[in-house]
Amino acid sequence: MSTPHKKTIDLGTHQLKFESGKIARQADGAVLLSVNDTLILGTACTTPDPLEDVDFVPLRVDYIEKFSSAGKTVGGFFKREGRPTQREVLTCRLIDRPIRPLILEGYTHDTQIITQVLSYDETYSTEPFAICAASAALALSSVPLVHPVGAVRVGYIDGQFVVNPTLVEQKKSTLDLMLAGTEEAILMIEGFCELLTEAQVLEAIAVGHKAIQLICRGISEWQREIGKPKNLETLKRIPEELLSCLRSEFNDELKSALKI
């Protein structure tokens, strides 16, 4: 068995501990992310050959929670867990939203990201960690992800901004802000607040982005150490001659159309 590779990112109040090479080794990229006793497995799988007659990224994202991760079983007569819950579907969308635009245009290999909660200690909400696990798995894989993605939840408690507040702290928070982005920019903002000023919300975004930058730098360093070479050979690129022709012929018209 190969030696597991580990990476720890310290966010102050807690640490994100990434590990790869221990399980799911047949996946193109696989990462175990642990935060205290919460453990999330993120995997990225892609087909060896590109799909024909496809002009989009054929990406599927799944997020899976099981009662067993918290040491529980399903109540009632039927013990089998059924279709994805609303929370699982919404978390899939949170993962998909910042990651899909960062896969290089022209990559048409059928790709699937699965994040599964293996253990849950009921301390933190899992959404930002699932995004980080998916991003790290893609970063280590051959899928051409332009930049790693990081994600955090920001709360506002007793006049202080808190990165990834616990579930108990969230009940006292007047802000629930989910952020995802790269080292350079914020890609996704979702949340709500109770009568905070615009300046306070902007400060919350800045605080969250600092934590995201730490996560992205850590994943980038890890990628340089153990990541697979990116698959750039099969990208379906638009011929440069065609792009030059379109720019010269329609550049002004497109600019004016975008201003409508």
PDB file of C-alpha atoms in Angstrom, residues 8-254:
ATOM      1  CA  THR A   8      -2.967  20.534   7.158  1.00  0.00           C
ATOM      2  CA  ILE A   9      -4.412  24.029   6.787  1.00  0.00           C
ATOM      3  CA  ASP A  10      -4.830  26.034   9.996  1.00  0.00           C
ATOM      4  CA  LEU A  11      -7.765  28.463  10.074  1.00  0.00           C
ATOM      5  CA  GLY A  12      -7.196  29.535  13.678  1.00  0.00           C
ATOM      6  CA  THR A  13     -10.185  28.071  15.501  1.00  0.00           C
ATOM      7  CA  HIS A  14      -9.891  24.741  13.661  1.00  0.00           C
ATOM      8  CA  GLN A  15      -7.755  22.851  11.162  1.00  0.00           C
ATOM      9  CA  LEU A  16      -8.572  21.268   7.820  1.00  0.00           C
ATOM     10  CA  LYS A  17      -6.628  18.008   7.556  1.00  0.00           C
ATOM     11  CA  PHE A  18      -6.408  16.591   4.033  1.00  0.00           C
ATOM     12  CA  GLU A  19      -5.190  13.075   3.259  1.00  0.00           C
ATOM     13  CA  SER A  20      -4.808  11.231  -0.047  1.00  0.00           C
ATOM     14  CA  GLY A  21      -3.552   7.809  -1.108  1.00  0.00           C
ATOM     15  CA  LYS A  22      -5.226   5.783   1.627  1.00  0.00           C
ATOM     16  CA  ILE A  23      -8.652   4.905   0.209  1.00  0.00           C
ATOM     17  CA  ALA A  24     -10.425   5.305  -3.155  1.00  0.00           C
ATOM     18  CA  ARG A  25      -7.071   4.976  -4.908  1.00  0.00           C
ATOM     19  CA  GLN A  26      -8.670   3.981  -8.218  1.00  0.00           C
ATOM     20  CA  ALA A  27     -10.379   7.370  -8.478  1.00  0.00           C
ATOM     21  CA  ASP A  28      -8.599   9.976 -10.573  1.00  0.00           C
ATOM     22  CA  GLY A  29      -8.394  12.116  -7.449  1.00  0.00           C
ATOM     23  CA  ALA A  30      -9.468  11.238  -3.903  1.00  0.00           C
ATOM     24  CA  VAL A  31      -9.182  13.182  -0.656  1.00  0.00           C
ATOM     25  CA  LEU A  32     -10.196  12.546   2.934  1.00  0.00           C
ATOM     26  CA  LEU A  33     -10.906  15.812   4.743  1.00  0.00           C
ATOM     27  CA  SER A  34     -11.202  15.763   8.514  1.00  0.00           C
ATOM     28  CA  VAL A  35     -12.230  18.582  10.831  1.00  0.00           C
ATOM     29  CA  ASN A  36     -12.190  17.345  14.423  1.00  0.00           C
ATOM     30  CA  ASP A  37     -14.221  14.106  14.197  1.00  0.00           C
ATOM     31  CA  THR A  38     -16.044  15.032  10.992  1.00  0.00           C
ATOM     32  CA  LEU A  39     -14.670  13.094   8.006  1.00  0.00           C
ATOM     33  CA  ILE A  40     -15.613  13.756   4.373  1.00  0.00           C
ATOM     34  CA  LEU A  41     -14.457  11.733   1.367  1.00  0.00           C
ATOM     35  CA  GLY A  42     -14.174  13.658  -1.888  1.00  0.00           C
ATOM     36  CA  THR A  43     -13.527  11.807  -5.156  1.00  0.00           C
ATOM     37  CA  ALA A  44     -13.193  12.911  -8.770  1.00  0.00           C
ATOM     38  CA  CYS A  45     -13.534  10.388 -11.604  1.00  0.00           C
ATOM     39  CA  THR A  46     -13.318  11.023 -15.334  1.00  0.00           C
ATOM     40  CA  THR A  47     -13.558   8.875 -18.446  1.00  0.00           C
ATOM     41  CA  PRO A  48     -10.354   8.193 -20.422  1.00  0.00           C
ATOM     42  CA  ASP A  49     -11.869   9.429 -23.695  1.00  0.00           C
ATOM     43  CA  PRO A  50     -13.805  12.640 -24.420  1.00  0.00           C
ATOM     44  CA  LEU A  51     -17.453  12.526 -25.412  1.00  0.00           C
ATOM     45  CA  GLU A  52     -18.311  13.196 -29.036  1.00  0.00           C
ATOM     46  CA  ASP A  53     -20.649  15.982 -30.184  1.00  0.00           C
ATOM     47  CA  VAL A  54     -20.543  17.687 -26.765  1.00  0.00           C
ATOM     48  CA  ASP A  55     -19.782  21.399 -26.365  1.00  0.00           C
ATOM     49  CA  PHE A  56     -20.089  21.687 -22.576  1.00  0.00           C
ATOM     50  CA  VAL A  57     -18.408  20.236 -19.490  1.00  0.00           C
ATOM     51  CA  PRO A  58     -20.293  16.980 -18.715  1.00  0.00           C
ATOM     52  CA  LEU A  59     -19.923  17.278 -14.950  1.00  0.00           C
ATOM     53  CA  ARG A  60     -22.066  15.590 -12.314  1.00  0.00           C
ATOM     54  CA  VAL A  61     -21.820  16.453  -8.619  1.00  0.00           C
ATOM     55  CA  ASP A  62     -23.175  14.292  -5.793  1.00  0.00           C
ATOM     56  CA  TYR A  63     -23.212  14.970  -2.062  1.00  0.00           C
ATOM     57  CA  ILE A  64     -24.181  12.073   0.190  1.00  0.00           C
ATOM     58  CA  GLU A  65     -25.099  12.026   3.868  1.00  0.00           C
ATOM     59  CA  LYS A  66     -25.874   8.813   5.729  1.00  0.00           C
ATOM     60  CA  PHE A  67     -27.447   8.375   9.149  1.00  0.00           C
ATOM     61  CA  SER A  68     -24.564   6.033   9.969  1.00  0.00           C
ATOM     62  CA  SER A  69     -22.091   8.941   9.835  1.00  0.00           C
ATOM     63  CA  ALA A  70     -23.627  10.238  13.076  1.00  0.00           C
ATOM     64  CA  GLY A  71     -24.097   6.765  14.587  1.00  0.00           C
ATOM     65  CA  LYS A  72     -27.837   6.679  13.868  1.00  0.00           C
ATOM     66  CA  THR A  73     -30.282   4.543  11.893  1.00  0.00           C
ATOM     67  CA  VAL A  74     -33.361   5.519   9.923  1.00  0.00           C
ATOM     68  CA  GLY A  75     -36.530   5.526  12.009  1.00  0.00           C
ATOM     69  CA  GLY A  76     -39.703   3.802  10.866  1.00  0.00           C
ATOM     70  CA  PHE A  77     -40.388   0.572   9.036  1.00  0.00           C
ATOM     71  CA  PHE A  78     -38.177   1.199   5.982  1.00  0.00           C
ATOM     72  CA  LYS A  79     -34.509   1.243   6.984  1.00  0.00           C
ATOM     73  CA  ARG A  80     -33.110   1.886   3.514  1.00  0.00           C
ATOM     74  CA  GLU A  81     -32.225   5.504   2.779  1.00  0.00           C
ATOM     75  CA  GLY A  82     -33.950   6.714  -0.373  1.00  0.00           C
ATOM     76  CA  ARG A  83     -33.477   9.517  -2.847  1.00  0.00           C
ATOM     77  CA  PRO A  84     -31.333  12.568  -2.011  1.00  0.00           C
ATOM     78  CA  THR A  85     -32.822  14.924   0.546  1.00  0.00           C
ATOM     79  CA  GLN A  86     -33.403  18.590  -0.204  1.00  0.00           C
ATOM     80  CA  ARG A  87     -30.326  19.463   1.866  1.00  0.00           C
ATOM     81  CA  GLU A  88     -28.181  17.069  -0.188  1.00  0.00           C
ATOM     82  CA  VAL A  89     -29.469  18.522  -3.466  1.00  0.00           C
ATOM     83  CA  LEU A  90     -28.809  22.098  -2.326  1.00  0.00           C
ATOM     84  CA  THR A  91     -25.317  21.163  -1.146  1.00  0.00           C
ATOM     85  CA  CYS A  92     -24.621  19.595  -4.566  1.00  0.00           C
ATOM     86  CA  ARG A  93     -25.480  22.950  -6.112  1.00  0.00           C
ATOM     87  CA  LEU A  94     -23.186  24.780  -3.694  1.00  0.00           C
ATOM     88  CA  ILE A  95     -20.327  22.507  -4.767  1.00  0.00           C
ATOM     89  CA  ASP A  96     -21.128  22.759  -8.478  1.00  0.00           C
ATOM     90  CA  ARG A  97     -21.534  26.515  -8.638  1.00  0.00           C
ATOM     91  CA  PRO A  98     -17.933  27.676  -7.980  1.00  0.00           C
ATOM     92  CA  ILE A  99     -16.184  24.626  -9.480  1.00  0.00           C
ATOM     93  CA  ARG A 100     -17.854  24.166 -12.877  1.00  0.00           C
ATOM     94  CA  PRO A 101     -16.704  27.531 -14.369  1.00  0.00           C
ATOM     95  CA  LEU A 102     -13.081  26.758 -13.424  1.00  0.00           C
ATOM     96  CA  ILE A 103     -12.803  23.565 -15.482  1.00  0.00           C
ATOM     97  CA  LEU A 104     -11.126  24.520 -18.741  1.00  0.00           C
ATOM     98  CA  GLU A 105     -13.495  25.152 -21.619  1.00  0.00           C
ATOM     99  CA  GLY A 106     -13.313  22.352 -24.153  1.00  0.00           C
ATOM    100  CA  TYR A 107     -12.878  19.565 -21.608  1.00  0.00           C
ATOM    101  CA  THR A 108     -15.573  17.054 -22.585  1.00  0.00           C
ATOM    102  CA  HIS A 109     -14.639  13.957 -20.591  1.00  0.00           C
ATOM    103  CA  ASP A 110     -17.567  12.661 -18.550  1.00  0.00           C
ATOM    104  CA  THR A 111     -16.665  13.695 -14.989  1.00  0.00           C
ATOM    105  CA  GLN A 112     -18.222  12.972 -11.614  1.00  0.00           C
ATOM    106  CA  ILE A 113     -17.482  14.457  -8.209  1.00  0.00           C
ATOM    107  CA  ILE A 114     -18.794  12.639  -5.142  1.00  0.00           C
ATOM    108  CA  THR A 115     -18.485  13.983  -1.614  1.00  0.00           C
ATOM    109  CA  GLN A 116     -19.671  11.651   1.114  1.00  0.00           C
ATOM    110  CA  VAL A 117     -19.869  12.346   4.837  1.00  0.00           C
ATOM    111  CA  LEU A 118     -18.284   9.291   6.469  1.00  0.00           C
ATOM    112  CA  SER A 119     -18.326  10.615  10.026  1.00  0.00           C
ATOM    113  CA  TYR A 120     -20.087  13.597  11.572  1.00  0.00           C
ATOM    114  CA  ASP A 121     -19.510  14.969  15.067  1.00  0.00           C
ATOM    115  CA  GLU A 122     -22.323  17.576  14.836  1.00  0.00           C
ATOM    116  CA  THR A 123     -19.960  20.472  15.571  1.00  0.00           C
ATOM    117  CA  TYR A 124     -19.824  22.325  12.235  1.00  0.00           C
ATOM    118  CA  SER A 125     -22.083  22.390   9.193  1.00  0.00           C
ATOM    119  CA  THR A 126     -20.525  20.349   6.402  1.00  0.00           C
ATOM    120  CA  GLU A 127     -21.219  22.466   3.291  1.00  0.00           C
ATOM    121  CA  PRO A 128     -17.943  24.471   3.174  1.00  0.00           C
ATOM    122  CA  PHE A 129     -15.887  21.372   3.939  1.00  0.00           C
ATOM    123  CA  ALA A 130     -17.606  19.415   1.156  1.00  0.00           C
ATOM    124  CA  ILE A 131     -16.658  22.144  -1.336  1.00  0.00           C
ATOM    125  CA  CYS A 132     -13.042  22.063  -0.117  1.00  0.00           C
ATOM    126  CA  ALA A 133     -12.903  18.253  -0.361  1.00  0.00           C
ATOM    127  CA  ALA A 134     -14.290  18.310  -3.915  1.00  0.00           C
ATOM    128  CA  SER A 135     -11.866  21.057  -4.918  1.00  0.00           C
ATOM    129  CA  ALA A 136      -8.860  19.198  -3.483  1.00  0.00           C
ATOM    130  CA  ALA A 137      -9.866  15.958  -5.238  1.00  0.00           C
ATOM    131  CA  LEU A 138     -10.103  17.801  -8.567  1.00  0.00           C
ATOM    132  CA  ALA A 139      -6.804  19.591  -7.946  1.00  0.00           C
ATOM    133  CA  LEU A 140      -4.996  16.262  -7.473  1.00  0.00           C
ATOM    134  CA  SER A 141      -6.714  14.674 -10.486  1.00  0.00           C
ATOM    135  CA  SER A 142      -5.982  15.032 -14.205  1.00  0.00           C
ATOM    136  CA  VAL A 143      -9.089  17.197 -14.708  1.00  0.00           C
ATOM    137  CA  PRO A 144      -7.876  20.648 -15.861  1.00  0.00           C
ATOM    138  CA  LEU A 145      -9.129  22.807 -12.992  1.00  0.00           C
ATOM    139  CA  VAL A 146      -7.799  26.335 -13.523  1.00  0.00           C
ATOM    140  CA  HIS A 147      -7.510  27.219  -9.813  1.00  0.00           C
ATOM    141  CA  PRO A 148      -8.311  25.392  -6.559  1.00  0.00           C
ATOM    142  CA  VAL A 149     -11.470  26.540  -4.802  1.00  0.00           C
ATOM    143  CA  GLY A 150     -11.917  27.168  -1.095  1.00  0.00           C
ATOM    144  CA  ALA A 151     -15.107  27.770   0.876  1.00  0.00           C
ATOM    145  CA  VAL A 152     -16.071  29.023   4.328  1.00  0.00           C
ATOM    146  CA  ARG A 153     -19.151  30.084   6.254  1.00  0.00           C
ATOM    147  CA  VAL A 154     -18.946  33.455   8.021  1.00  0.00           C
ATOM    148  CA  GLY A 155     -20.996  34.422  11.075  1.00  0.00           C
ATOM    149  CA  TYR A 156     -21.313  37.634  13.096  1.00  0.00           C
ATOM    150  CA  ILE A 157     -21.491  37.105  16.855  1.00  0.00           C
ATOM    151  CA  ASP A 158     -21.192  39.794  19.552  1.00  0.00           C
ATOM    152  CA  GLY A 159     -19.626  42.258  17.134  1.00  0.00           C
ATOM    153  CA  GLN A 160     -17.040  39.794  15.813  1.00  0.00           C
ATOM    154  CA  PHE A 161     -16.848  37.933  12.516  1.00  0.00           C
ATOM    155  CA  VAL A 162     -16.386  34.188  12.942  1.00  0.00           C
ATOM    156  CA  VAL A 163     -15.092  31.881  10.201  1.00  0.00           C
ATOM    157  CA  ASN A 164     -16.951  28.562  10.138  1.00  0.00           C
ATOM    158  CA  PRO A 165     -18.981  29.049  13.333  1.00  0.00           C
ATOM    159  CA  THR A 166     -20.177  25.936  15.119  1.00  0.00           C
ATOM    160  CA  LEU A 167     -23.840  24.932  14.989  1.00  0.00           C
ATOM    161  CA  VAL A 168     -24.294  26.367  18.491  1.00  0.00           C
ATOM    162  CA  GLU A 169     -22.658  29.646  17.462  1.00  0.00           C
ATOM    163  CA  GLN A 170     -24.809  29.863  14.327  1.00  0.00           C
ATOM    164  CA  LYS A 171     -27.922  30.119  16.500  1.00  0.00           C
ATOM    165  CA  LYS A 172     -26.525  33.332  18.031  1.00  0.00           C
ATOM    166  CA  SER A 173     -25.200  34.752  14.766  1.00  0.00           C
ATOM    167  CA  THR A 174     -26.906  37.641  12.969  1.00  0.00           C
ATOM    168  CA  LEU A 175     -25.171  36.647   9.725  1.00  0.00           C
ATOM    169  CA  ASP A 176     -25.077  33.384   7.789  1.00  0.00           C
ATOM    170  CA  LEU A 177     -22.828  33.886   4.774  1.00  0.00           C
ATOM    171  CA  MET A 178     -21.521  31.082   2.544  1.00  0.00           C
ATOM    172  CA  LEU A 179     -18.517  32.098   0.445  1.00  0.00           C
ATOM    173  CA  ALA A 180     -16.521  30.201  -2.170  1.00  0.00           C
ATOM    174  CA  GLY A 181     -13.690  31.439  -4.325  1.00  0.00           C
ATOM    175  CA  THR A 182     -10.099  31.237  -5.474  1.00  0.00           C
ATOM    176  CA  GLU A 183      -7.012  32.948  -4.136  1.00  0.00           C
ATOM    177  CA  GLU A 184      -7.760  35.926  -6.394  1.00  0.00           C
ATOM    178  CA  ALA A 185     -11.541  36.315  -6.325  1.00  0.00           C
ATOM    179  CA  ILE A 186     -14.857  35.412  -4.724  1.00  0.00           C
ATOM    180  CA  LEU A 187     -16.967  33.203  -7.008  1.00  0.00           C
ATOM    181  CA  MET A 188     -20.076  32.538  -4.925  1.00  0.00           C
ATOM    182  CA  ILE A 189     -21.954  34.414  -2.211  1.00  0.00           C
ATOM    183  CA  GLU A 190     -25.066  33.031  -0.559  1.00  0.00           C
ATOM    184  CA  GLY A 191     -26.691  33.794   2.758  1.00  0.00           C
ATOM    185  CA  PHE A 192     -28.776  36.182   4.817  1.00  0.00           C
ATOM    186  CA  CYS A 193     -28.371  38.604   7.699  1.00  0.00           C
ATOM    187  CA  GLU A 194     -30.312  40.657  10.218  1.00  0.00           C
ATOM    188  CA  LEU A 195     -30.000  44.394   9.578  1.00  0.00           C
ATOM    189  CA  LEU A 196     -26.257  44.606   8.951  1.00  0.00           C
ATOM    190  CA  THR A 197     -24.846  47.569   7.053  1.00  0.00           C
ATOM    191  CA  GLU A 198     -23.345  47.259   3.597  1.00  0.00           C
ATOM    192  CA  ALA A 199     -19.913  47.989   5.087  1.00  0.00           C
ATOM    193  CA  GLN A 200     -20.300  45.139   7.589  1.00  0.00           C
ATOM    194  CA  VAL A 201     -21.290  42.677   4.853  1.00  0.00           C
ATOM    195  CA  LEU A 202     -18.303  43.747   2.742  1.00  0.00           C
ATOM    196  CA  GLU A 203     -16.047  43.279   5.766  1.00  0.00           C
ATOM    197  CA  ALA A 204     -17.507  39.799   6.284  1.00  0.00           C
ATOM    198  CA  ILE A 205     -16.682  38.941   2.671  1.00  0.00           C
ATOM    199  CA  ALA A 206     -13.118  40.215   3.164  1.00  0.00           C
ATOM    200  CA  VAL A 207     -12.697  38.152   6.349  1.00  0.00           C
ATOM    201  CA  GLY A 208     -14.010  35.061   4.599  1.00  0.00           C
ATOM    202  CA  HIS A 209     -11.796  35.605   1.568  1.00  0.00           C
ATOM    203  CA  LYS A 210      -8.678  35.701   3.744  1.00  0.00           C
ATOM    204  CA  ALA A 211      -9.551  32.228   5.025  1.00  0.00           C
ATOM    205  CA  ILE A 212     -10.338  31.065   1.481  1.00  0.00           C
ATOM    206  CA  GLN A 213      -6.916  32.285   0.342  1.00  0.00           C
ATOM    207  CA  LEU A 214      -5.244  30.153   3.024  1.00  0.00           C
ATOM    208  CA  ILE A 215      -7.194  27.103   1.842  1.00  0.00           C
ATOM    209  CA  CYS A 216      -6.411  27.709  -1.833  1.00  0.00           C
ATOM    210  CA  ARG A 217      -2.706  28.239  -1.167  1.00  0.00           C
ATOM    211  CA  GLY A 218      -2.557  25.023   0.831  1.00  0.00           C
ATOM    212  CA  ILE A 219      -4.324  23.006  -1.882  1.00  0.00           C
ATOM    213  CA  SER A 220      -2.082  24.554  -4.577  1.00  0.00           C
ATOM    214  CA  GLU A 221       1.067  23.594  -2.658  1.00  0.00           C
ATOM    215  CA  TRP A 222      -0.262  20.066  -2.198  1.00  0.00           C
ATOM    216  CA  GLN A 223      -1.136  19.852  -5.892  1.00  0.00           C
ATOM    217  CA  ARG A 224       2.433  20.787  -6.872  1.00  0.00           C
ATOM    218  CA  GLU A 225       3.752  18.067  -4.575  1.00  0.00           C
ATOM    219  CA  ILE A 226       1.548  15.079  -5.496  1.00  0.00           C
ATOM    220  CA  GLY A 227      -0.973  16.162  -8.150  1.00  0.00           C
ATOM    221  CA  LYS A 228      -1.327  14.390 -11.506  1.00  0.00           C
ATOM    222  CA  PRO A 229      -0.448  16.183 -14.761  1.00  0.00           C
ATOM    223  CA  LYS A 230      -3.493  17.939 -16.180  1.00  0.00           C
ATOM    224  CA  ASN A 231      -5.095  16.464 -19.288  1.00  0.00           C
ATOM    225  CA  LEU A 232      -4.767  19.221 -21.889  1.00  0.00           C
ATOM    226  CA  GLU A 233      -4.269  17.037 -24.964  1.00  0.00           C
ATOM    227  CA  THR A 234      -7.945  16.368 -25.655  1.00  0.00           C
ATOM    228  CA  LEU A 235      -9.319  19.883 -25.122  1.00  0.00           C
ATOM    229  CA  LYS A 236     -11.645  20.970 -27.919  1.00  0.00           C
ATOM    230  CA  ARG A 237     -10.340  24.434 -28.669  1.00  0.00           C
ATOM    231  CA  ILE A 238     -11.912  26.980 -31.001  1.00  0.00           C
ATOM    232  CA  PRO A 239      -9.438  27.684 -33.841  1.00  0.00           C
ATOM    233  CA  GLU A 240      -7.583  30.952 -33.260  1.00  0.00           C
ATOM    234  CA  GLU A 241      -8.254  31.980 -36.871  1.00  0.00           C
ATOM    235  CA  LEU A 242     -11.993  31.779 -36.256  1.00  0.00           C
ATOM    236  CA  LEU A 243     -11.728  33.777 -33.015  1.00  0.00           C
ATOM    237  CA  SER A 244      -9.664  36.473 -34.750  1.00  0.00           C
ATOM    238  CA  CYS A 245     -12.201  36.674 -37.558  1.00  0.00           C
ATOM    239  CA  LEU A 246     -15.115  36.999 -35.129  1.00  0.00           C
ATOM    240  CA  ARG A 247     -13.327  39.690 -33.112  1.00  0.00           C
ATOM    241  CA  SER A 248     -12.513  41.751 -36.182  1.00  0.00           C
ATOM    242  CA  GLU A 249     -15.999  41.432 -37.684  1.00  0.00           C
ATOM    243  CA  PHE A 250     -18.329  41.581 -34.683  1.00  0.00           C
ATOM    244  CA  ASN A 251     -16.402  43.042 -31.733  1.00  0.00           C
ATOM    245  CA  ASP A 252     -18.156  46.433 -31.770  1.00  0.00           C
ATOM    246  CA  GLU A 253     -21.607  44.904 -32.279  1.00  0.00           C
ATOM    247  CA  LEU A 254     -21.115  42.486 -29.390  1.00  0.00           C
TER     248      LEU A 254
END
